mmCIF file of C-alpha atoms in Angstrom:
data_model
loop_
_atom_site.group_PDB
_atom_site.id
_atom_site.type_symbol
_atom_site.label_atom_id
_atom_site.label_comp_id
_atom_site.label_asym_id
_atom_site.label_seq_id
_atom_site.Cartn_x
_atom_site.Cartn_y
_atom_site.Cartn_z
ATOM 1 C CA MET A 1 19.984 10.204 3.200
ATOM 2 C CA GLN A 2 21.780 12.766 1.121
ATOM 3 C CA ALA A 3 21.232 16.164 -0.506
ATOM 4 C CA SER A 4 19.799 15.774 -3.960
ATOM 5 C CA GLU A 5 21.005 18.744 -6.003
ATOM 6 C CA ASP A 6 19.970 16.963 -9.218
ATOM 7 C CA ALA A 7 16.439 16.330 -7.947
ATOM 8 C CA ARG A 8 13.763 16.813 -10.523
ATOM 9 C CA PRO A 9 10.396 16.600 -8.782
ATOM 10 C CA GLU A 10 8.574 17.424 -11.995
ATOM 11 C CA ALA A 11 9.817 14.126 -13.528
ATOM 12 C CA VAL A 12 8.497 12.274 -10.465
ATOM 13 C CA GLU A 13 5.128 13.990 -10.828
ATOM 14 C CA THR A 14 4.856 13.035 -14.493
ATOM 15 C CA TYR A 15 5.612 9.434 -13.764
ATOM 16 C CA LEU A 16 3.201 9.188 -10.843
ATOM 17 C CA ARG A 17 0.285 10.720 -12.737
ATOM 18 C CA GLY A 18 0.855 8.257 -15.612
ATOM 19 C CA LEU A 19 1.079 5.350 -13.242
ATOM 20 C CA GLN A 20 -2.249 6.209 -11.611
ATOM 21 C CA LEU A 21 -3.909 6.479 -15.026
ATOM 22 C CA ARG A 22 -2.569 3.056 -16.181
ATOM 23 C CA ILE A 23 -3.749 1.350 -12.965
ATOM 24 C CA VAL A 24 -7.193 2.982 -13.012
ATOM 25 C CA GLU A 25 -7.749 1.944 -16.613
ATOM 26 C CA ALA A 26 -6.641 -1.615 -15.825
ATOM 27 C CA ILE A 27 -9.002 -2.073 -12.908
ATOM 28 C CA GLU A 28 -11.898 -0.518 -14.865
ATOM 29 C CA ALA A 29 -11.229 -3.044 -17.607
ATOM 30 C CA ALA A 30 -11.047 -5.954 -15.167
ATOM 31 C CA ASP A 31 -14.162 -4.909 -13.278
ATOM 32 C CA GLY A 32 -16.308 -3.578 -16.112
ATOM 33 C CA GLY A 33 -17.252 -0.549 -13.980
ATOM 34 C CA ARG A 34 -15.958 2.946 -13.919
ATOM 35 C CA CYS A 35 -14.064 4.862 -11.254
ATOM 36 C CA ILE A 36 -15.302 8.139 -9.868
ATOM 37 C CA ARG A 37 -12.609 10.725 -10.632
ATOM 38 C CA ASP A 38 -12.525 13.359 -7.924
ATOM 39 C CA PRO A 39 -9.960 16.098 -8.516
ATOM 40 C CA TRP A 40 -9.316 18.237 -5.438
ATOM 41 C CA GLN A 41 -7.501 21.398 -4.464
ATOM 42 C CA LYS A 42 -6.581 22.486 -0.946
ATOM 43 C CA GLU A 43 -8.311 25.687 0.138
ATOM 44 C CA PRO A 44 -6.294 28.813 0.911
ATOM 45 C CA GLY A 45 -5.362 29.041 4.609
ATOM 46 C CA GLU A 46 -5.247 25.283 5.134
ATOM 47 C CA PRO A 47 -2.074 23.761 6.752
ATOM 48 C CA LEU A 48 -1.235 21.998 3.521
ATOM 49 C CA GLN A 49 -1.427 23.409 -0.004
ATOM 50 C CA GLY A 50 -1.558 21.383 -3.159
ATOM 51 C CA SER A 51 -3.870 19.153 -5.220
ATOM 52 C CA GLY A 52 -4.570 15.674 -6.264
ATOM 53 C CA LEU A 53 -6.863 13.199 -7.979
ATOM 54 C CA THR A 54 -8.737 10.488 -6.106
ATOM 55 C CA CYS A 55 -10.180 7.667 -8.227
ATOM 56 C CA ILE A 56 -12.467 5.206 -6.600
ATOM 57 C CA LEU A 57 -14.617 2.357 -7.836
ATOM 58 C CA GLU A 58 -17.331 1.272 -5.491
ATOM 59 C CA GLY A 59 -19.955 -1.462 -5.814
ATOM 60 C CA GLY A 60 -18.280 -3.147 -8.843
ATOM 61 C CA LYS A 61 -18.697 -6.696 -9.948
ATOM 62 C CA LEU A 62 -15.116 -7.497 -9.104
ATOM 63 C CA PHE A 63 -14.104 -4.783 -6.620
ATOM 64 C CA GLU A 64 -16.386 -3.841 -3.778
ATOM 65 C CA ARG A 65 -14.118 -0.840 -3.215
ATOM 66 C CA ALA A 66 -10.971 0.054 -5.086
ATOM 67 C CA GLY A 67 -9.273 3.370 -4.465
ATOM 68 C CA CYS A 68 -6.225 4.808 -6.218
ATOM 69 C CA GLY A 69 -5.138 8.298 -5.343
ATOM 70 C CA PHE A 70 -2.462 10.804 -6.481
ATOM 71 C CA SER A 71 -1.517 13.713 -4.328
ATOM 72 C CA GLN A 72 0.987 16.473 -4.425
ATOM 73 C CA VAL A 73 1.146 18.738 -1.395
ATOM 74 C CA ARG A 74 3.361 21.318 0.238
ATOM 75 C CA GLY A 75 3.542 22.252 3.877
ATOM 76 C CA PRO A 76 5.347 24.744 6.128
ATOM 77 C CA ARG A 77 6.930 22.104 8.361
ATOM 78 C CA LEU A 78 7.481 18.377 8.322
ATOM 79 C CA PRO A 79 5.142 16.507 10.749
ATOM 80 C CA PRO A 80 6.617 14.382 13.576
ATOM 81 C CA SER A 81 6.026 11.119 11.645
ATOM 82 C CA ALA A 82 8.474 12.267 8.964
ATOM 83 C CA THR A 83 11.252 13.560 11.230
ATOM 84 C CA GLN A 84 11.437 10.940 13.963
ATOM 85 C CA HIS A 85 14.608 9.550 12.314
ATOM 86 C CA ARG A 86 16.019 12.874 11.062
ATOM 87 C CA PRO A 87 15.756 15.517 13.797
ATOM 88 C CA GLU A 88 18.015 17.899 11.870
ATOM 89 C CA LEU A 89 15.140 18.469 9.482
ATOM 90 C CA ALA A 90 12.428 19.108 12.090
ATOM 91 C CA GLY A 91 10.436 22.138 11.195
ATOM 92 C CA ALA A 92 11.592 22.306 7.577
ATOM 93 C CA PRO A 93 9.123 23.049 4.799
ATOM 94 C CA PHE A 94 8.385 20.092 2.544
ATOM 95 C CA GLU A 95 6.797 18.794 -0.601
ATOM 96 C CA ALA A 96 5.276 15.294 -0.845
ATOM 97 C CA MET A 97 3.789 13.428 -3.811
ATOM 98 C CA GLY A 98 2.755 9.892 -4.358
ATOM 99 C CA VAL A 99 0.300 7.314 -5.669
ATOM 100 C CA SER A 100 -1.396 5.061 -3.101
ATOM 101 C CA LEU A 101 -3.967 2.341 -3.641
ATOM 102 C CA VAL A 102 -5.934 -0.278 -1.786
ATOM 103 C CA PHE A 103 -8.294 -2.740 -3.515
ATOM 104 C CA HIS A 104 -11.002 -4.625 -1.604
ATOM 105 C CA PRO A 105 -12.384 -7.354 -3.901
ATOM 106 C CA ARG A 106 -15.889 -8.681 -3.610
ATOM 107 C CA ASN A 107 -14.940 -12.364 -3.870
ATOM 108 C CA PRO A 108 -13.275 -13.513 -0.588
ATOM 109 C CA TYR A 109 -10.841 -15.648 -2.581
ATOM 110 C CA VAL A 110 -9.331 -12.638 -4.274
ATOM 111 C CA PRO A 111 -6.846 -10.997 -1.932
ATOM 112 C CA ILE A 112 -6.749 -7.408 -0.782
ATOM 113 C CA VAL A 113 -3.797 -5.518 -2.179
ATOM 114 C CA HIS A 114 -1.983 -2.342 -1.212
ATOM 115 C CA MET A 115 0.628 -0.406 -3.200
ATOM 116 C CA ASN A 116 2.253 2.970 -2.596
ATOM 117 C CA VAL A 117 5.089 4.875 -4.253
ATOM 118 C CA ARG A 118 6.079 8.345 -3.104
ATOM 119 C CA MET A 119 8.690 11.024 -2.838
ATOM 120 C CA LEU A 120 9.196 13.417 0.045
ATOM 121 C CA ALA A 121 11.439 16.529 -0.269
ATOM 122 C CA ALA A 122 12.528 18.582 2.690
ATOM 123 C CA LEU A 123 13.267 22.206 1.778
ATOM 124 C CA PRO A 124 15.438 23.684 4.555
ATOM 125 C CA ALA A 125 16.051 27.412 4.158
ATOM 126 C CA ASP A 126 19.784 27.137 4.751
ATOM 127 C CA ALA A 127 20.641 23.965 2.740
ATOM 128 C CA ALA A 128 19.961 22.139 -0.503
ATOM 129 C CA PRO A 129 16.701 20.121 -0.800
ATOM 130 C CA VAL A 130 16.852 16.668 0.651
ATOM 131 C CA CYS A 131 14.740 14.045 -1.220
ATOM 132 C CA TRP A 132 13.882 10.558 -0.222
ATOM 133 C CA PHE A 133 11.663 7.832 -1.662
ATOM 134 C CA GLY A 134 9.409 5.185 -0.191
ATOM 135 C CA GLY A 135 6.825 2.641 -1.150
ATOM 136 C CA GLY A 136 6.168 -0.996 -1.833
ATOM 137 C CA MET A 137 3.318 -3.428 -2.170
ATOM 138 C CA ASP A 138 1.823 -6.219 -0.062
ATOM 139 C CA LEU A 139 -0.844 -8.853 -0.410
ATOM 140 C CA THR A 140 -3.477 -9.657 2.155
ATOM 141 C CA PRO A 141 -5.500 -12.804 1.393
ATOM 142 C CA CYS A 142 -8.496 -14.042 3.337
ATOM 143 C CA TYR A 143 -7.873 -17.520 1.910
ATOM 144 C CA GLY A 144 -4.305 -18.468 1.290
ATOM 145 C CA PHE A 145 -2.877 -20.029 -1.882
ATOM 146 C CA GLU A 146 0.826 -20.810 -2.125
ATOM 147 C CA GLU A 147 1.018 -20.127 -5.833
ATOM 148 C CA ASP A 148 -0.466 -16.648 -5.391
ATOM 149 C CA ALA A 149 2.013 -15.690 -2.715
ATOM 150 C CA VAL A 150 4.957 -17.059 -4.729
ATOM 151 C CA HIS A 151 3.854 -15.225 -7.861
ATOM 152 C CA PHE A 152 3.501 -11.917 -5.974
ATOM 153 C CA HIS A 153 6.861 -12.227 -4.228
ATOM 154 C CA ARG A 154 8.583 -13.253 -7.490
ATOM 155 C CA ALA A 155 7.286 -10.068 -9.166
ATOM 156 C CA CYS A 156 8.579 -8.007 -6.261
ATOM 157 C CA ARG A 157 11.990 -9.690 -6.392
ATOM 158 C CA ASP A 158 12.257 -9.200 -10.150
ATOM 159 C CA ALA A 159 11.367 -5.477 -9.865
ATOM 160 C CA LEU A 160 14.247 -4.965 -7.433
ATOM 161 C CA ALA A 161 16.816 -7.212 -9.127
ATOM 162 C CA PRO A 162 18.428 -4.497 -11.294
ATOM 163 C CA PHE A 163 19.218 -2.502 -8.174
ATOM 164 C CA GLY A 164 21.153 -5.139 -6.238
ATOM 165 C CA ASP A 165 20.648 -8.618 -4.929
ATOM 166 C CA ASP A 166 20.347 -7.277 -1.441
ATOM 167 C CA LYS A 167 17.184 -5.264 -2.114
ATOM 168 C CA TYR A 168 14.515 -7.943 -2.180
ATOM 169 C CA PRO A 169 15.552 -9.732 1.008
ATOM 170 C CA ARG A 170 16.094 -6.434 2.729
ATOM 171 C CA PHE A 171 12.783 -4.926 1.654
ATOM 172 C CA LYS A 172 10.865 -8.147 2.244
ATOM 173 C CA THR A 173 12.079 -8.185 5.843
ATOM 174 C CA TRP A 174 11.193 -4.502 6.147
ATOM 175 C CA CYS A 175 7.698 -5.319 4.906
ATOM 176 C CA ASP A 176 7.314 -8.154 7.376
ATOM 177 C CA ASP A 177 8.510 -5.877 10.165
ATOM 178 C CA TYR A 178 6.204 -2.996 9.132
ATOM 179 C CA PHE A 179 2.928 -4.766 8.270
ATOM 180 C CA THR A 180 2.507 -6.352 11.670
ATOM 181 C CA LEU A 181 -0.397 -5.840 14.023
ATOM 182 C CA LYS A 182 1.826 -5.524 17.069
ATOM 183 C CA HIS A 183 -1.074 -5.512 19.509
ATOM 184 C CA ARG A 184 -2.053 -8.955 18.209
ATOM 185 C CA SER A 185 1.400 -10.334 17.328
ATOM 186 C CA GLU A 186 -0.045 -11.089 13.855
ATOM 187 C CA GLN A 187 1.163 -10.369 10.343
ATOM 188 C CA ARG A 188 -1.296 -8.403 8.208
ATOM 189 C CA GLY A 189 -0.876 -10.696 5.211
ATOM 190 C CA VAL A 190 1.719 -12.621 3.184
ATOM 191 C CA GLY A 191 3.872 -9.536 2.789
ATOM 192 C CA GLY A 192 5.708 -8.229 -0.236
ATOM 193 C CA ILE A 193 8.231 -5.405 -0.162
ATOM 194 C CA PHE A 194 8.454 -2.098 1.653
ATOM 195 C CA PHE A 195 11.062 0.607 1.826
ATOM 196 C CA ASP A 196 11.117 4.138 3.283
ATOM 197 C CA ASP A 197 13.526 7.056 3.649
ATOM 198 C CA PHE A 198 15.428 5.662 0.660
ATOM 199 C CA SER A 199 18.041 7.773 -1.117
ATOM 200 C CA GLU A 200 21.263 5.787 -0.758
ATOM 201 C CA PRO A 201 22.282 5.638 -4.484
ATOM 202 C CA GLY A 202 21.255 9.214 -5.239
ATOM 203 C CA PHE A 203 18.205 10.737 -6.802
ATOM 204 C CA ALA A 204 18.375 9.143 -10.277
ATOM 205 C CA GLU A 205 18.752 5.520 -9.220
ATOM 206 C CA SER A 206 16.373 5.886 -6.297
ATOM 207 C CA PHE A 207 13.731 7.241 -8.682
ATOM 208 C CA ALA A 208 14.479 4.418 -11.186
ATOM 209 C CA MET A 209 13.814 1.861 -8.435
ATOM 210 C CA LEU A 210 10.611 3.593 -7.548
ATOM 211 C CA GLN A 211 9.428 3.359 -11.141
ATOM 212 C CA SER A 212 10.369 -0.348 -11.373
ATOM 213 C CA VAL A 213 8.255 -1.085 -8.273
ATOM 214 C CA GLY A 214 5.347 0.935 -9.585
ATOM 215 C CA ASP A 215 5.490 -0.749 -13.001
ATOM 216 C CA ALA A 216 5.549 -4.183 -11.377
ATOM 217 C CA PHE A 217 2.224 -3.770 -9.570
ATOM 218 C CA LEU A 218 -0.240 -4.783 -12.271
ATOM 219 C CA PRO A 219 1.766 -7.874 -13.401
ATOM 220 C CA ALA A 220 2.107 -8.883 -9.733
ATOM 221 C CA TYR A 221 -1.621 -8.630 -8.921
ATOM 222 C CA LEU A 222 -3.848 -9.032 -11.960
ATOM 223 C CA PRO A 223 -2.892 -12.689 -12.700
ATOM 224 C CA ILE A 224 -3.982 -13.567 -9.180
ATOM 225 C CA VAL A 225 -7.259 -11.717 -9.643
ATOM 226 C CA GLU A 226 -7.988 -13.622 -12.838
ATOM 227 C CA ARG A 227 -7.162 -16.958 -11.210
ATOM 228 C CA ARG A 228 -9.525 -16.418 -8.230
ATOM 229 C CA ARG A 229 -12.316 -14.077 -9.301
ATOM 230 C CA ASP A 230 -14.818 -16.773 -10.323
ATOM 231 C CA THR A 231 -14.215 -19.070 -7.366
ATOM 232 C CA PRO A 232 -17.637 -19.972 -5.836
ATOM 233 C CA TYR A 233 -18.178 -18.782 -2.279
ATOM 234 C CA GLY A 234 -20.969 -18.617 0.264
ATOM 235 C CA GLU A 235 -22.023 -16.957 3.501
ATOM 236 C CA ARG A 236 -19.212 -18.578 5.529
ATOM 237 C CA GLU A 237 -16.479 -17.218 3.267
ATOM 238 C CA ARG A 238 -18.105 -13.780 3.139
ATOM 239 C CA GLU A 239 -18.345 -13.600 6.907
ATOM 240 C CA PHE A 240 -14.709 -14.540 7.268
ATOM 241 C CA GLN A 241 -13.774 -11.935 4.709
ATOM 242 C CA LEU A 242 -15.440 -9.183 6.731
ATOM 243 C CA TYR A 243 -13.721 -10.402 9.907
ATOM 244 C CA ARG A 244 -10.306 -10.264 8.163
ATOM 245 C CA ARG A 245 -11.077 -6.780 6.853
ATOM 246 C CA GLY A 246 -11.502 -5.744 10.452
ATOM 247 C CA ARG A 247 -7.869 -6.560 10.983
ATOM 248 C CA TYR A 248 -6.944 -4.462 7.985
ATOM 249 C CA VAL A 249 -8.796 -1.467 9.457
ATOM 250 C CA GLU A 250 -6.943 -1.966 12.778
ATOM 251 C CA PHE A 251 -3.520 -1.796 11.112
ATOM 252 C CA ASN A 252 -4.302 1.224 8.995
ATOM 253 C CA LEU A 253 -5.699 3.305 11.849
ATOM 254 C CA VAL A 254 -3.337 2.236 14.628
ATOM 255 C CA TRP A 255 0.026 1.626 12.960
ATOM 256 C CA ASP A 256 0.264 2.978 9.406
ATOM 257 C CA ARG A 257 2.769 5.860 9.070
ATOM 258 C CA GLY A 258 1.132 7.070 5.872
ATOM 259 C CA THR A 259 -2.208 7.494 7.573
ATOM 260 C CA HIS A 260 -0.536 9.278 10.510
ATOM 261 C CA PHE A 261 1.471 11.522 8.174
ATOM 262 C CA GLY A 262 -1.619 12.568 6.262
ATOM 263 C CA LEU A 263 -3.689 13.312 9.306
ATOM 264 C CA GLN A 264 -0.890 15.044 11.248
ATOM 265 C CA SER A 265 -0.013 17.289 8.365
ATOM 266 C CA GLY A 266 -3.595 18.347 7.603
ATOM 267 C CA GLY A 267 -4.147 16.219 4.521
ATOM 268 C CA ARG A 268 -7.421 15.471 2.820
ATOM 269 C CA THR A 269 -9.246 13.022 5.036
ATOM 270 C CA GLU A 270 -11.354 11.401 2.322
ATOM 271 C CA SER A 271 -8.246 10.627 0.311
ATOM 272 C CA ILE A 272 -6.216 9.445 3.298
ATOM 273 C CA LEU A 273 -8.912 7.001 4.296
ATOM 274 C CA LEU A 274 -9.664 5.588 0.819
ATOM 275 C CA SER A 275 -7.995 2.419 2.086
ATOM 276 C CA MET A 276 -10.960 1.623 4.337
ATOM 277 C CA PRO A 277 -13.215 -1.247 3.245
ATOM 278 C CA PRO A 278 -16.924 -0.591 2.685
ATOM 279 C CA LEU A 279 -17.850 -3.254 5.236
ATOM 280 C CA ALA A 280 -15.893 -4.978 8.024
ATOM 281 C CA SER A 281 -16.679 -6.835 11.249
ATOM 282 C CA TRP A 282 -15.123 -7.819 14.542
ATOM 283 C CA ALA A 283 -15.680 -10.814 16.777
ATOM 284 C CA TYR A 284 -14.644 -11.553 20.331
ATOM 285 C CA ARG A 285 -11.850 -14.162 20.613
ATOM 286 C CA ARG A 286 -12.806 -15.881 17.398
ATOM 287 C CA GLU A 287 -10.982 -19.187 16.856
ATOM 288 C CA PRO A 288 -11.030 -20.909 13.463
ATOM 289 C CA GLU A 289 -12.174 -24.507 13.212
ATOM 290 C CA PRO A 290 -9.126 -26.851 13.277
ATOM 291 C CA GLY A 291 -8.229 -28.139 9.834
ATOM 292 C CA SER A 292 -10.280 -25.523 8.030
ATOM 293 C CA PRO A 293 -9.115 -23.139 5.327
ATOM 294 C CA GLU A 294 -9.596 -20.336 7.833
ATOM 295 C CA ALA A 295 -7.228 -22.034 10.292
ATOM 296 C CA ALA A 296 -4.745 -22.554 7.470
ATOM 297 C CA LEU A 297 -4.650 -18.813 6.820
ATOM 298 C CA HIS A 298 -3.438 -18.274 10.380
ATOM 299 C CA SER A 299 -1.022 -21.143 10.568
ATOM 300 C CA ASP A 300 0.515 -21.115 7.076
ATOM 301 C CA PHE A 301 0.038 -17.683 5.487
ATOM 302 C CA ILE A 302 -0.140 -14.716 7.919
ATOM 303 C CA VAL A 303 3.161 -15.785 9.435
ATOM 304 C CA ARG A 304 6.703 -14.808 8.515
ATOM 305 C CA ARG A 305 8.109 -17.197 5.969
ATOM 306 C CA GLU A 306 10.210 -17.284 2.843
ATOM 307 C CA TRP A 307 8.106 -17.569 -0.330
ATOM 308 C CA LEU A 308 10.923 -17.858 -2.892
#
C-alpha cells in the first residue's frame, strides 16, 4: 500500500459508471427484459453520504434475479473490516466507489456469477490520500461443465496477463482462499480471481488492471450463458438449484467482507443485499446420489483444482 498523490478518483468514477451501463444493457439484451433503475441518495445525517444507481432485473426469462449496482459513498471513519490489516488508518475518513453484481439465472444449468470492482481511498487529515483497489469475478455452477470453467478461467488469466505472469496464479489462489464456506469446508464454486488492498504498482497501473478485469466480465460469462440457457431441466434440477443457492446465501451473510463493510459503515441495505437470490432452500445432511451429476459437482467442481 502506498500514498497515491496522482490519484484521480473522478476517472475511476467515469469508468465504473460506464461499465455498469454496458453490463446492464448486455443482460437486458440477453434476457429480453428490462432492469429497474433505482437511483438513490443518502439522506442528510446518515453515517454515510453519497449516491448510487441500483439496476435489477427480476422475473426475467433468462435471469430470475440479476442485480448490478454502482455506489459512491463517503464516511467519517473507516469501518473495522477495512482497517484490520492497516491499523495506522483506523478512524480516517474515506471514500469508496465500485460496481458489484450477482446474477441468478432461471435455468439450473446456467451458473451463478459474481463480479466486483472497486476503489477505496482513505483520507487522513495529516497525510496524503491512500488509495487501494479490489475486485474480481467468480463462477458458481449448480451443474459443472469442464469447458465452462476452463473458458471462465482463461478469460480471467488473459485479463491479468499484461500486468505480470504472477497475477493470475496469485489471484486465483486468493479467490480459492476467499470464496470458501469455512464452516462447511466447501468451496463456493469453481473460483476465478480475487484481489483486495491492491496498490503495489501505483495508482495508474492498479487502475488499469481494474479496468482490464471489469472489461473481461462479459466475454467471460456470456458465452457460457448462451451455451447452457436452453438446456432442458425438470423438478429435480430446480430443487438442487435452490439447495445450492442456500450455500450462496450462507457465504454472503457469514463471510463476505463486502457485505460486512456495507452494513458496518451504514450503507444502503437494499443495494448491499442485491446479491441474494429470490428463492433458496436448505436441507438437513443432504447427500447426493452416487454417480449423479449432483455428486459430480461436489467431487469434481466445488473443490480446489487447476483449470488451465
